[in-house]
Amino acid sequence: MPDATSDPADRARYDRATAHLDPPLAVVDLEAFDANAADLVRRARGKPVRVASKSVRCRALLERVLSREGFAGVLSFTLAESLWLARSGIDDVLLAYPSADRSGFAELAADPKLARSVTVMVDDTAQLDLIDSARDGGTQEIRVCLELDTSLRLLGGRVRIGARRSPLHSPARLAELARSVARRKGFRLTGLMAYEGHIAGVGDAAPGNWARSRGVRLMQAAAGRELAARRAAAVRAVRGVAPDLELVNGGGTGSVQHTAAEEAVTEIAAGSGLFVPRLFDHYTSFSGRPAALFALPVVRRPGVGVVTVLGGGYPASGAPGPDRLPQPYLPEGLRYDRQEGAGEVQTPLLGPPADDLLVGDRVWFRHAKAGELCERFDTLHAIEGDRVTGSFPTYRGEGHTFL
């Protein structure tokens, strides 16, 4: 599929809605956000969707989506964030990554409410040792989730496809760690997570590259079959140790409907599908509506076919490349200067639409990834129709930069 098609009517609507605000600024289109949330629920086929907070990073929007039927719980990204969300009233927070936050573990072990609300991620007994050493007298039982490595391994392991996350690849190794948790006082095994980033986070419809798209689809089909069988075996192995296992989390925006079809999975993780950043344009299995954008003001007109906007150097994480840069979105037809790219304090943009832009006009961009946008702005202005109907502080706006 091509990049999301820009609509000139959206540009006019966003310009009218934010005319009283000075850019740089960021917005969330609530109609698009809600439509994307409904689509995630539809694709989850009745299984609850746990919203990935790193892809949202705005507490008001997390609360908005959690109030919808079909969503349950947060998948967080740091322990400090997890504790903050739990104190804010979210009573089901699953930390998606192991932590070395000793002060955070001391707080968790000392507070019954936090200990009931937060589940931490473990894939090594060394992490259990660290938690015990950080308790500082706290006696609360720590809820633990194990992570299964989902990568596809070929040729006897010499070829690996997938993120380097957990060292626990086989059901046997997962069960071994489960037994270690079960034997240790002060811990309770409650969940299993398996995030298939090579399926959920890789588009299978690269524009203008049929061969790559075909290769990605073949890889994902093979990886999906292998993982479904191994995940089911892993769940059986862990339930043999912990029969009352509460959750088996899998998925990601790009694989929601496929993961939901697995009987072993009890809930689906998704977050990027709410904002639909540019990296999620190229999927054959779903399409969404861009819901989070930012505007930069035109401050220079260096020549014919060129304008310069203030700021713009907001690259996304991951392997460096052009796809990690924000996309000049509205007006359609602007592109970066290859010699300069997206600059720290100014960004030249080339293309015929530049000649119609005046100093003070705004150019609308989409970030390459979802929640990282919120690390650059302290407020998301909520747009409904052609009006700003509210302003939501991001994590940064509430004084938090967790990573």
mmCIF file of C-alpha atoms in Angstrom:
data_model
loop_
_atom_site.group_PDB
_atom_site.id
_atom_site.type_symbol
_atom_site.label_atom_id
_atom_site.label_comp_id
_atom_site.label_asym_id
_atom_site.label_seq_id
_atom_site.Cartn_x
_atom_site.Cartn_y
_atom_site.Cartn_z
ATOM 1 C CA MET A 1 0.000 0.000 0.000
ATOM 2 C CA PRO A 2 1.246 3.551 -0.642
ATOM 3 C CA ASP A 3 1.746 6.159 2.059
ATOM 4 C CA ALA A 4 -1.478 7.338 3.617
ATOM 5 C CA THR A 5 -3.149 9.675 1.151
ATOM 6 C CA SER A 6 -3.168 13.260 2.315
ATOM 7 C CA ASP A 7 -6.408 15.202 2.009
ATOM 8 C CA PRO A 8 -6.228 18.950 1.298
ATOM 9 C CA ALA A 9 -9.451 19.307 3.270
ATOM 10 C CA ASP A 10 -7.613 18.004 6.344
ATOM 11 C CA ARG A 11 -4.942 20.649 5.934
ATOM 12 C CA ALA A 12 -7.565 23.388 5.783
ATOM 13 C CA ARG A 13 -9.345 21.898 8.774
ATOM 14 C CA TYR A 14 -6.196 21.631 10.881
ATOM 15 C CA ASP A 15 -5.112 25.154 9.908
ATOM 16 C CA ARG A 16 -8.494 26.575 10.921
ATOM 17 C CA ALA A 17 -8.585 24.644 14.167
ATOM 18 C CA THR A 18 -5.145 25.798 15.278
ATOM 19 C CA ALA A 19 -5.167 29.331 13.822
ATOM 20 C CA HIS A 20 -5.064 30.778 17.348
ATOM 21 C CA LEU A 21 -1.968 28.743 18.266
ATOM 22 C CA ASP A 22 1.643 29.393 17.315
ATOM 23 C CA PRO A 23 3.573 26.456 15.849
ATOM 24 C CA PRO A 24 5.563 24.335 16.452
ATOM 25 C CA LEU A 25 2.623 22.371 17.832
ATOM 26 C CA ALA A 26 1.228 18.845 17.858
ATOM 27 C CA VAL A 27 -2.352 17.650 17.474
ATOM 28 C CA VAL A 28 -4.424 14.516 17.811
ATOM 29 C CA ASP A 29 -7.429 14.112 15.513
ATOM 30 C CA LEU A 30 -9.895 12.499 17.898
ATOM 31 C CA GLU A 31 -12.200 11.183 15.191
ATOM 32 C CA ALA A 32 -9.285 9.352 13.563
ATOM 33 C CA PHE A 33 -7.968 8.188 16.957
ATOM 34 C CA ASP A 34 -11.336 6.704 17.916
ATOM 35 C CA ALA A 35 -11.794 5.081 14.497
ATOM 36 C CA ASN A 36 -8.356 3.461 14.803
ATOM 37 C CA ALA A 37 -9.223 2.207 18.298
ATOM 38 C CA ALA A 38 -12.425 0.635 16.984
ATOM 39 C CA ASP A 39 -10.479 -1.074 14.203
ATOM 40 C CA LEU A 40 -8.008 -2.590 16.683
ATOM 41 C CA VAL A 41 -10.893 -4.010 18.704
ATOM 42 C CA ARG A 42 -12.497 -5.413 15.551
ATOM 43 C CA ARG A 43 -9.271 -7.124 14.513
ATOM 44 C CA ALA A 44 -8.706 -8.517 18.021
ATOM 45 C CA ARG A 45 -11.770 -10.778 17.543
ATOM 46 C CA GLY A 46 -13.102 -10.504 21.073
ATOM 47 C CA LYS A 47 -9.781 -10.707 22.898
ATOM 48 C CA PRO A 48 -8.907 -7.687 25.060
ATOM 49 C CA VAL A 49 -6.382 -5.207 23.693
ATOM 50 C CA ARG A 50 -3.682 -4.081 26.120
ATOM 51 C CA VAL A 51 -2.580 -0.622 25.002
ATOM 52 C CA ALA A 52 1.183 -0.084 24.600
ATOM 53 C CA SER A 53 1.894 3.172 26.411
ATOM 54 C CA LYS A 54 5.179 3.874 24.622
ATOM 55 C CA SER A 55 3.149 4.393 21.458
ATOM 56 C CA VAL A 56 0.856 6.957 23.123
ATOM 57 C CA ARG A 57 2.761 8.704 25.969
ATOM 58 C CA CYS A 58 -0.232 10.823 26.903
ATOM 59 C CA ARG A 59 -2.147 9.882 30.039
ATOM 60 C CA ALA A 60 -5.425 11.487 28.916
ATOM 61 C CA LEU A 61 -5.403 9.440 25.705
ATOM 62 C CA LEU A 62 -4.536 6.241 27.568
ATOM 63 C CA GLU A 63 -7.531 6.844 29.810
ATOM 64 C CA ARG A 64 -9.707 7.645 26.782
ATOM 65 C CA VAL A 65 -8.905 4.383 25.031
ATOM 66 C CA LEU A 66 -9.132 2.314 28.214
ATOM 67 C CA SER A 67 -12.670 3.591 28.695
ATOM 68 C CA ARG A 68 -13.667 1.885 25.437
ATOM 69 C CA GLU A 69 -15.050 -1.636 25.393
ATOM 70 C CA GLY A 70 -12.427 -4.063 24.124
ATOM 71 C CA PHE A 71 -9.400 -2.448 25.802
ATOM 72 C CA ALA A 72 -8.004 -3.641 29.144
ATOM 73 C CA GLY A 73 -4.740 -2.737 30.814
ATOM 74 C CA VAL A 74 -1.520 -0.964 29.832
ATOM 75 C CA LEU A 75 1.729 -2.374 28.467
ATOM 76 C CA SER A 76 4.294 0.051 29.910
ATOM 77 C CA PHE A 77 7.943 0.662 29.060
ATOM 78 C CA THR A 78 9.726 1.652 32.300
ATOM 79 C CA LEU A 79 9.207 0.795 35.949
ATOM 80 C CA ALA A 80 8.983 4.472 36.951
ATOM 81 C CA GLU A 81 6.239 4.972 34.369
ATOM 82 C CA SER A 82 4.457 1.843 35.597
ATOM 83 C CA LEU A 83 4.385 3.084 39.182
ATOM 84 C CA TRP A 84 3.195 6.536 38.089
ATOM 85 C CA LEU A 85 0.367 5.071 36.022
ATOM 86 C CA ALA A 86 -0.657 2.776 38.883
ATOM 87 C CA ARG A 87 -0.724 5.714 41.295
ATOM 88 C CA SER A 88 -2.842 7.584 38.730
ATOM 89 C CA GLY A 89 -5.556 4.941 38.959
ATOM 90 C CA ILE A 90 -4.663 2.414 36.245
ATOM 91 C CA ASP A 91 -4.866 -0.882 38.092
ATOM 92 C CA ASP A 92 -3.429 -3.267 35.475
ATOM 93 C CA VAL A 93 0.043 -2.339 34.254
ATOM 94 C CA LEU A 94 2.324 -4.888 32.593
ATOM 95 C CA LEU A 95 5.933 -3.705 32.285
ATOM 96 C CA ALA A 96 7.106 -4.871 28.860
ATOM 97 C CA TYR A 97 10.851 -4.736 29.525
ATOM 98 C CA PRO A 98 13.145 -5.855 32.352
ATOM 99 C CA SER A 99 14.283 -3.066 34.678
ATOM 100 C CA ALA A 100 17.318 -2.238 36.811
ATOM 101 C CA ASP A 101 15.502 0.558 38.685
ATOM 102 C CA ARG A 102 16.412 -0.316 42.276
ATOM 103 C CA SER A 103 14.508 2.567 43.864
ATOM 104 C CA GLY A 104 11.459 1.646 41.807
ATOM 105 C CA PHE A 105 11.603 -1.961 42.974
ATOM 106 C CA ALA A 106 11.901 -0.758 46.583
ATOM 107 C CA GLU A 107 8.711 1.285 46.108
ATOM 108 C CA LEU A 108 6.947 -1.646 44.481
ATOM 109 C CA ALA A 109 7.904 -4.061 47.275
ATOM 110 C CA ALA A 110 6.757 -1.626 49.962
ATOM 111 C CA ASP A 111 3.315 -0.654 48.612
ATOM 112 C CA PRO A 112 0.434 -3.165 48.517
ATOM 113 C CA LYS A 113 -1.551 -1.176 45.933
ATOM 114 C CA LEU A 114 1.399 -0.880 43.547
ATOM 115 C CA ALA A 115 2.270 -4.544 44.021
ATOM 116 C CA ARG A 116 -1.282 -5.537 43.080
ATOM 117 C CA SER A 117 -1.356 -3.280 40.013
ATOM 118 C CA VAL A 118 2.083 -3.725 38.416
ATOM 119 C CA THR A 119 3.556 -6.850 36.830
ATOM 120 C CA VAL A 120 7.260 -6.826 35.950
ATOM 121 C CA MET A 121 9.075 -8.578 33.108
ATOM 122 C CA VAL A 122 11.749 -11.201 33.751
ATOM 123 C CA ASP A 123 13.806 -13.443 31.484
ATOM 124 C CA ASP A 124 16.795 -14.246 33.740
ATOM 125 C CA THR A 125 17.293 -15.247 37.379
ATOM 126 C CA ALA A 126 19.772 -12.356 37.659
ATOM 127 C CA GLN A 127 16.810 -10.002 37.391
ATOM 128 C CA LEU A 128 15.131 -11.773 40.302
ATOM 129 C CA ASP A 129 18.356 -11.337 42.294
ATOM 130 C CA LEU A 130 18.387 -7.615 41.513
ATOM 131 C CA ILE A 131 14.775 -7.204 42.648
ATOM 132 C CA ASP A 132 15.480 -9.025 45.907
ATOM 133 C CA SER A 133 18.561 -6.892 46.559
ATOM 134 C CA ALA A 134 16.498 -3.730 45.994
ATOM 135 C CA ARG A 135 13.563 -4.543 48.278
ATOM 136 C CA ASP A 136 14.961 -2.454 51.148
ATOM 137 C CA GLY A 137 12.750 -4.227 53.654
ATOM 138 C CA GLY A 138 9.661 -4.330 51.439
ATOM 139 C CA THR A 139 7.777 -7.582 51.767
ATOM 140 C CA GLN A 140 5.110 -7.341 49.063
ATOM 141 C CA GLU A 141 4.878 -10.228 46.595
ATOM 142 C CA ILE A 142 6.114 -9.133 43.168
ATOM 143 C CA ARG A 143 4.030 -10.154 40.163
ATOM 144 C CA VAL A 144 6.216 -11.583 37.392
ATOM 145 C CA CYS A 145 5.734 -12.126 33.657
ATOM 146 C CA LEU A 146 8.161 -14.157 31.544
ATOM 147 C CA GLU A 147 9.100 -13.199 27.994
ATOM 148 C CA LEU A 148 9.471 -15.719 25.194
ATOM 149 C CA ASP A 149 11.943 -14.928 22.409
ATOM 150 C CA THR A 150 9.822 -14.937 19.245
ATOM 151 C CA SER A 151 12.606 -14.735 16.653
ATOM 152 C CA LEU A 152 12.608 -17.165 13.757
ATOM 153 C CA ARG A 153 15.812 -19.201 13.685
ATOM 154 C CA LEU A 154 16.899 -20.990 10.533
ATOM 155 C CA LEU A 155 19.824 -23.167 9.490
ATOM 156 C CA GLY A 156 20.418 -24.451 12.973
ATOM 157 C CA GLY A 157 20.303 -20.971 14.466
ATOM 158 C CA ARG A 158 22.860 -19.446 12.122
ATOM 159 C CA VAL A 159 20.146 -17.183 10.672
ATOM 160 C CA ARG A 160 17.981 -15.168 13.046
ATOM 161 C CA ILE A 161 14.987 -13.040 12.030
ATOM 162 C CA GLY A 162 13.529 -10.888 14.786
ATOM 163 C CA ALA A 163 14.526 -8.559 17.596
ATOM 164 C CA ARG A 164 17.180 -9.559 20.119
ATOM 165 C CA ARG A 165 15.070 -9.567 23.250
ATOM 166 C CA SER A 166 14.634 -12.479 25.652
ATOM 167 C CA PRO A 167 17.191 -15.326 25.807
ATOM 168 C CA LEU A 168 14.306 -17.762 26.383
ATOM 169 C CA HIS A 169 13.615 -19.316 22.996
ATOM 170 C CA SER A 170 12.497 -22.845 23.819
ATOM 171 C CA PRO A 171 9.508 -23.924 25.914
ATOM 172 C CA ALA A 172 11.901 -25.976 28.051
ATOM 173 C CA ARG A 173 14.014 -22.946 28.994
ATOM 174 C CA LEU A 174 10.889 -20.934 29.734
ATOM 175 C CA ALA A 175 9.585 -23.683 32.018
ATOM 176 C CA GLU A 176 12.960 -23.821 33.768
ATOM 177 C CA LEU A 177 12.762 -20.124 34.648
ATOM 178 C CA ALA A 178 9.110 -20.557 35.639
ATOM 179 C CA ARG A 179 10.195 -23.163 38.181
ATOM 180 C CA SER A 180 12.838 -20.768 39.516
ATOM 181 C CA VAL A 181 10.196 -18.088 40.056
ATOM 182 C CA ALA A 182 7.828 -20.561 41.697
ATOM 183 C CA ARG A 183 10.521 -21.666 44.169
ATOM 184 C CA ARG A 184 11.425 -18.143 45.255
ATOM 185 C CA LYS A 185 9.648 -16.511 48.137
ATOM 186 C CA GLY A 186 8.271 -13.064 47.339
ATOM 187 C CA PHE A 187 7.418 -13.644 43.678
ATOM 188 C CA ARG A 188 4.324 -14.852 41.864
ATOM 189 C CA LEU A 189 4.324 -15.940 38.233
ATOM 190 C CA THR A 190 1.264 -14.416 36.569
ATOM 191 C CA GLY A 191 1.962 -14.059 32.846
ATOM 192 C CA LEU A 192 3.807 -14.849 29.657
ATOM 193 C CA MET A 193 4.569 -12.334 26.887
ATOM 194 C CA ALA A 194 5.741 -12.975 23.346
ATOM 195 C CA TYR A 195 6.061 -9.905 21.092
ATOM 196 C CA GLU A 196 6.554 -10.807 17.428
ATOM 197 C CA GLY A 197 8.106 -7.557 16.183
ATOM 198 C CA HIS A 198 9.314 -9.089 12.914
ATOM 199 C CA ILE A 199 5.672 -9.768 12.051
ATOM 200 C CA ALA A 200 3.806 -6.960 13.807
ATOM 201 C CA GLY A 201 6.289 -4.164 13.134
ATOM 202 C CA VAL A 202 7.448 -4.780 9.560
ATOM 203 C CA GLY A 203 5.288 -3.622 6.670
ATOM 204 C CA ASP A 204 4.686 -6.183 3.938
ATOM 205 C CA ALA A 205 3.751 -3.789 1.116
ATOM 206 C CA ALA A 206 6.817 -1.668 0.405
ATOM 207 C CA PRO A 207 5.876 0.837 -2.326
ATOM 208 C CA GLY A 208 7.648 0.192 -5.618
ATOM 209 C CA ASN A 209 9.423 -2.909 -4.363
ATOM 210 C CA TRP A 210 7.392 -6.002 -5.241
ATOM 211 C CA ALA A 211 10.266 -8.408 -4.579
ATOM 212 C CA ARG A 212 10.910 -7.138 -1.059
ATOM 213 C CA SER A 213 7.208 -7.135 -0.243
ATOM 214 C CA ARG A 214 6.853 -10.697 -1.458
ATOM 215 C CA GLY A 215 9.882 -11.749 0.587
ATOM 216 C CA VAL A 216 8.524 -10.109 3.736
ATOM 217 C CA ARG A 217 5.149 -11.825 3.305
ATOM 218 C CA LEU A 218 6.792 -15.232 2.853
ATOM 219 C CA MET A 219 9.002 -14.660 5.908
ATOM 220 C CA GLN A 220 6.089 -13.523 8.045
ATOM 221 C CA ALA A 221 3.933 -16.464 7.022
ATOM 222 C CA ALA A 222 6.693 -18.919 7.938
ATOM 223 C CA ALA A 223 7.495 -17.066 11.162
ATOM 224 C CA GLY A 224 3.827 -16.947 12.131
ATOM 225 C CA ARG A 225 3.372 -20.681 11.706
ATOM 226 C CA GLU A 226 6.528 -21.501 13.648
ATOM 227 C CA LEU A 227 5.713 -19.074 16.457
ATOM 228 C CA ALA A 228 2.098 -20.197 16.854
ATOM 229 C CA ALA A 229 3.234 -23.768 17.469
ATOM 230 C CA ARG A 230 6.108 -22.791 19.769
ATOM 231 C CA ARG A 231 4.036 -20.262 21.704
ATOM 232 C CA ALA A 232 1.342 -22.865 22.358
ATOM 233 C CA ALA A 233 3.985 -25.315 23.557
ATOM 234 C CA ALA A 234 5.523 -22.622 25.764
ATOM 235 C CA VAL A 235 2.159 -21.837 27.344
ATOM 236 C CA ARG A 236 1.573 -25.521 28.064
ATOM 237 C CA ALA A 237 5.030 -25.799 29.628
ATOM 238 C CA VAL A 238 4.583 -22.736 31.833
ATOM 239 C CA ARG A 239 1.046 -23.709 32.874
ATOM 240 C CA GLY A 240 2.526 -27.010 34.007
ATOM 241 C CA VAL A 241 4.388 -24.951 36.621
ATOM 242 C CA ALA A 242 1.801 -22.190 37.165
ATOM 243 C CA PRO A 243 -1.678 -23.542 36.320
ATOM 244 C CA ASP A 244 -3.347 -20.252 37.322
ATOM 245 C CA LEU A 245 -1.375 -18.176 34.791
ATOM 246 C CA GLU A 246 -3.452 -15.018 34.301
ATOM 247 C CA LEU A 247 -2.349 -13.746 30.908
ATOM 248 C CA VAL A 248 -0.605 -14.670 27.674
ATOM 249 C CA ASN A 249 0.199 -11.493 25.769
ATOM 250 C CA GLY A 250 1.110 -11.367 22.101
ATOM 251 C CA GLY A 251 0.683 -9.296 19.022
ATOM 252 C CA GLY A 252 1.424 -5.767 17.968
ATOM 253 C CA THR A 253 -0.444 -3.410 15.650
ATOM 254 C CA GLY A 254 0.604 -5.166 12.465
ATOM 255 C CA SER A 255 -0.385 -8.678 13.534
ATOM 256 C CA VAL A 256 -3.445 -8.174 15.746
ATOM 257 C CA GLN A 257 -5.877 -10.399 13.844
ATOM 258 C CA HIS A 258 -3.320 -13.170 13.267
ATOM 259 C CA THR A 259 -2.216 -13.359 16.901
ATOM 260 C CA ALA A 260 -5.813 -13.173 18.137
ATOM 261 C CA ALA A 261 -6.547 -16.370 16.199
ATOM 262 C CA GLU A 262 -4.133 -18.334 18.420
ATOM 263 C CA GLU A 263 -6.009 -20.155 21.160
ATOM 264 C CA ALA A 264 -3.052 -19.927 23.533
ATOM 265 C CA VAL A 265 -3.056 -16.116 23.503
ATOM 266 C CA THR A 266 -5.405 -14.416 25.975
ATOM 267 C CA GLU A 267 -4.790 -10.748 25.102
ATOM 268 C CA ILE A 268 -3.344 -8.604 22.333
ATOM 269 C CA ALA A 269 -0.835 -5.765 22.650
ATOM 270 C CA ALA A 270 -1.191 -2.735 20.381
ATOM 271 C CA GLY A 271 -0.510 0.977 20.511
ATOM 272 C CA SER A 272 0.913 2.391 17.289
ATOM 273 C CA GLY A 273 -2.358 1.637 15.530
ATOM 274 C CA LEU A 274 -4.007 4.418 17.515
ATOM 275 C CA PHE A 275 -1.830 7.178 16.030
ATOM 276 C CA VAL A 276 -0.879 5.372 12.766
ATOM 277 C CA PRO A 277 2.573 6.876 12.140
ATOM 278 C CA ARG A 278 4.157 6.630 8.703
ATOM 279 C CA LEU A 279 5.916 3.292 9.365
ATOM 280 C CA PHE A 280 2.477 1.686 9.550
ATOM 281 C CA ASP A 281 1.360 2.734 6.073
ATOM 282 C CA HIS A 282 2.666 -0.343 4.289
ATOM 283 C CA TYR A 283 0.572 -3.319 5.396
ATOM 284 C CA THR A 284 -1.747 -5.463 3.324
ATOM 285 C CA SER A 285 -3.766 -6.653 6.333
ATOM 286 C CA PHE A 286 -5.055 -3.302 7.595
ATOM 287 C CA SER A 287 -5.057 0.442 7.058
ATOM 288 C CA GLY A 288 -5.617 3.237 9.537
ATOM 289 C CA ARG A 289 -6.082 6.984 9.645
ATOM 290 C CA PRO A 290 -3.210 9.266 10.636
ATOM 291 C CA ALA A 291 -4.307 10.680 13.985
ATOM 292 C CA ALA A 292 -1.227 12.413 15.417
ATOM 293 C CA LEU A 293 0.533 15.179 13.513
ATOM 294 C CA PHE A 294 2.765 18.148 14.214
ATOM 295 C CA ALA A 295 3.007 21.522 12.488
ATOM 296 C CA LEU A 296 6.130 23.594 11.886
ATOM 297 C CA PRO A 297 6.038 27.231 10.723
ATOM 298 C CA VAL A 298 7.558 28.509 7.496
ATOM 299 C CA VAL A 299 10.242 31.025 8.498
ATOM 300 C CA ARG A 300 12.234 31.462 5.250
ATOM 301 C CA ARG A 301 11.810 31.346 1.489
ATOM 302 C CA PRO A 302 15.383 30.788 0.240
ATOM 303 C CA GLY A 303 14.420 30.559 -3.438
ATOM 304 C CA VAL A 304 12.049 29.166 -6.013
ATOM 305 C CA GLY A 305 10.616 25.831 -4.934
ATOM 306 C CA VAL A 306 12.122 26.010 -1.425
ATOM 307 C CA VAL A 307 10.846 26.970 1.999
ATOM 308 C CA THR A 308 12.463 26.573 5.398
ATOM 309 C CA VAL A 309 10.525 25.537 8.497
ATOM 310 C CA LEU A 310 11.587 25.952 12.103
ATOM 311 C CA GLY A 311 12.832 22.728 13.722
ATOM 312 C CA GLY A 312 12.082 19.292 12.313
ATOM 313 C CA GLY A 313 14.982 17.115 13.406
ATOM 314 C CA TYR A 314 12.831 14.497 15.104
ATOM 315 C CA PRO A 315 14.154 11.148 13.831
ATOM 316 C CA ALA A 316 12.637 7.915 15.099
ATOM 317 C CA SER A 317 14.542 5.149 16.857
ATOM 318 C CA GLY A 318 15.718 2.055 15.023
ATOM 319 C CA ALA A 319 18.188 1.434 12.221
ATOM 320 C CA PRO A 320 19.019 4.847 10.687
ATOM 321 C CA GLY A 321 17.509 5.550 7.277
ATOM 322 C CA PRO A 322 15.155 7.871 5.403
ATOM 323 C CA ASP A 323 12.137 5.964 6.700
ATOM 324 C CA ARG A 324 13.004 7.131 10.236
ATOM 325 C CA LEU A 325 12.456 10.802 9.368
ATOM 326 C CA PRO A 326 9.125 12.583 9.822
ATOM 327 C CA GLN A 327 7.064 12.773 6.651
ATOM 328 C CA PRO A 328 6.169 16.218 5.249
ATOM 329 C CA TYR A 329 2.478 15.463 4.871
ATOM 330 C CA LEU A 330 0.413 18.594 4.201
ATOM 331 C CA PRO A 331 0.588 20.216 1.743
ATOM 332 C CA GLU A 332 1.369 17.122 -0.304
ATOM 333 C CA GLY A 333 4.429 17.161 -2.533
ATOM 334 C CA LEU A 334 7.146 18.548 -0.259
ATOM 335 C CA ARG A 335 10.373 16.643 0.259
ATOM 336 C CA TYR A 336 13.661 16.983 2.099
ATOM 337 C CA ASP A 337 16.854 18.377 0.620
ATOM 338 C CA ARG A 338 19.122 15.318 0.456
ATOM 339 C CA GLN A 339 22.098 17.410 1.519
ATOM 340 C CA GLU A 340 20.415 18.601 4.717
ATOM 341 C CA GLY A 341 17.557 16.286 5.686
ATOM 342 C CA ALA A 342 15.597 17.191 8.811
ATOM 343 C CA GLY A 343 17.578 19.786 10.724
ATOM 344 C CA GLU A 344 17.974 20.402 14.441
ATOM 345 C CA VAL A 345 16.668 23.990 14.300
ATOM 346 C CA GLN A 346 15.584 24.441 10.704
ATOM 347 C CA THR A 347 14.597 22.214 7.796
ATOM 348 C CA PRO A 348 14.502 23.198 4.119
ATOM 349 C CA LEU A 349 11.713 21.603 2.106
ATOM 350 C CA LEU A 350 11.647 21.335 -1.666
ATOM 351 C CA GLY A 351 8.861 20.954 -4.193
ATOM 352 C CA PRO A 352 6.248 22.931 -6.162
ATOM 353 C CA PRO A 353 3.979 23.476 -3.124
ATOM 354 C CA ALA A 354 6.758 25.566 -1.569
ATOM 355 C CA ASP A 355 5.967 28.426 -3.920
ATOM 356 C CA ASP A 356 2.454 28.696 -2.491
ATOM 357 C CA LEU A 357 3.629 28.907 1.103
ATOM 358 C CA LEU A 358 4.184 32.222 2.848
ATOM 359 C CA VAL A 359 6.246 33.059 5.897
ATOM 360 C CA GLY A 360 4.056 32.143 8.874
ATOM 361 C CA ASP A 361 2.193 29.337 7.088
ATOM 362 C CA ARG A 362 2.481 25.877 8.561
ATOM 363 C CA VAL A 363 3.587 22.525 7.187
ATOM 364 C CA TRP A 364 2.067 19.419 8.764
ATOM 365 C CA PHE A 365 4.215 16.356 9.406
ATOM 366 C CA ARG A 366 3.681 12.742 10.501
ATOM 367 C CA HIS A 367 6.289 11.173 12.757
ATOM 368 C CA ALA A 368 7.821 7.890 11.625
ATOM 369 C CA LYS A 369 6.869 6.206 14.911
ATOM 370 C CA ALA A 370 3.990 6.789 17.281
ATOM 371 C CA GLY A 371 4.722 7.877 20.839
ATOM 372 C CA GLU A 372 8.147 9.349 20.143
ATOM 373 C CA LEU A 373 6.376 12.445 18.854
ATOM 374 C CA CYS A 374 5.343 13.163 22.445
ATOM 375 C CA GLU A 375 8.958 13.438 23.570
ATOM 376 C CA ARG A 376 9.172 16.606 21.442
ATOM 377 C CA PHE A 377 5.955 18.322 22.506
ATOM 378 C CA ASP A 378 4.440 18.964 25.910
ATOM 379 C CA THR A 379 0.853 19.221 24.626
ATOM 380 C CA LEU A 380 -1.383 17.426 22.159
ATOM 381 C CA HIS A 381 -4.177 19.725 20.998
ATOM 382 C CA ALA A 382 -7.340 17.677 20.456
ATOM 383 C CA ILE A 383 -9.108 18.422 17.171
ATOM 384 C CA GLU A 384 -12.724 17.555 16.459
ATOM 385 C CA GLY A 385 -13.947 18.744 13.087
ATOM 386 C CA ASP A 386 -12.310 22.117 12.580
ATOM 387 C CA ARG A 387 -12.046 23.063 16.256
ATOM 388 C CA VAL A 388 -9.610 22.451 19.079
ATOM 389 C CA THR A 389 -11.797 21.024 21.827
ATOM 390 C CA GLY A 390 -9.134 20.327 24.436
ATOM 391 C CA SER A 391 -5.432 20.167 25.163
ATOM 392 C CA PHE A 392 -3.838 17.060 26.647
ATOM 393 C CA PRO A 393 -0.431 17.132 28.340
ATOM 394 C CA THR A 394 1.986 14.499 27.091
ATOM 395 C CA TYR A 395 4.240 12.647 29.531
ATOM 396 C CA ARG A 396 6.742 15.447 28.891
ATOM 397 C CA GLY A 397 4.041 18.021 29.613
ATOM 398 C CA GLU A 398 3.416 16.368 32.982
ATOM 399 C CA GLY A 399 7.127 16.608 33.794
ATOM 400 C CA HIS A 400 8.110 13.045 32.927
ATOM 401 C CA THR A 401 10.745 11.858 30.475
ATOM 402 C CA PHE A 402 10.958 8.197 31.397
ATOM 403 C CA LEU A 403 13.462 7.357 28.640
#
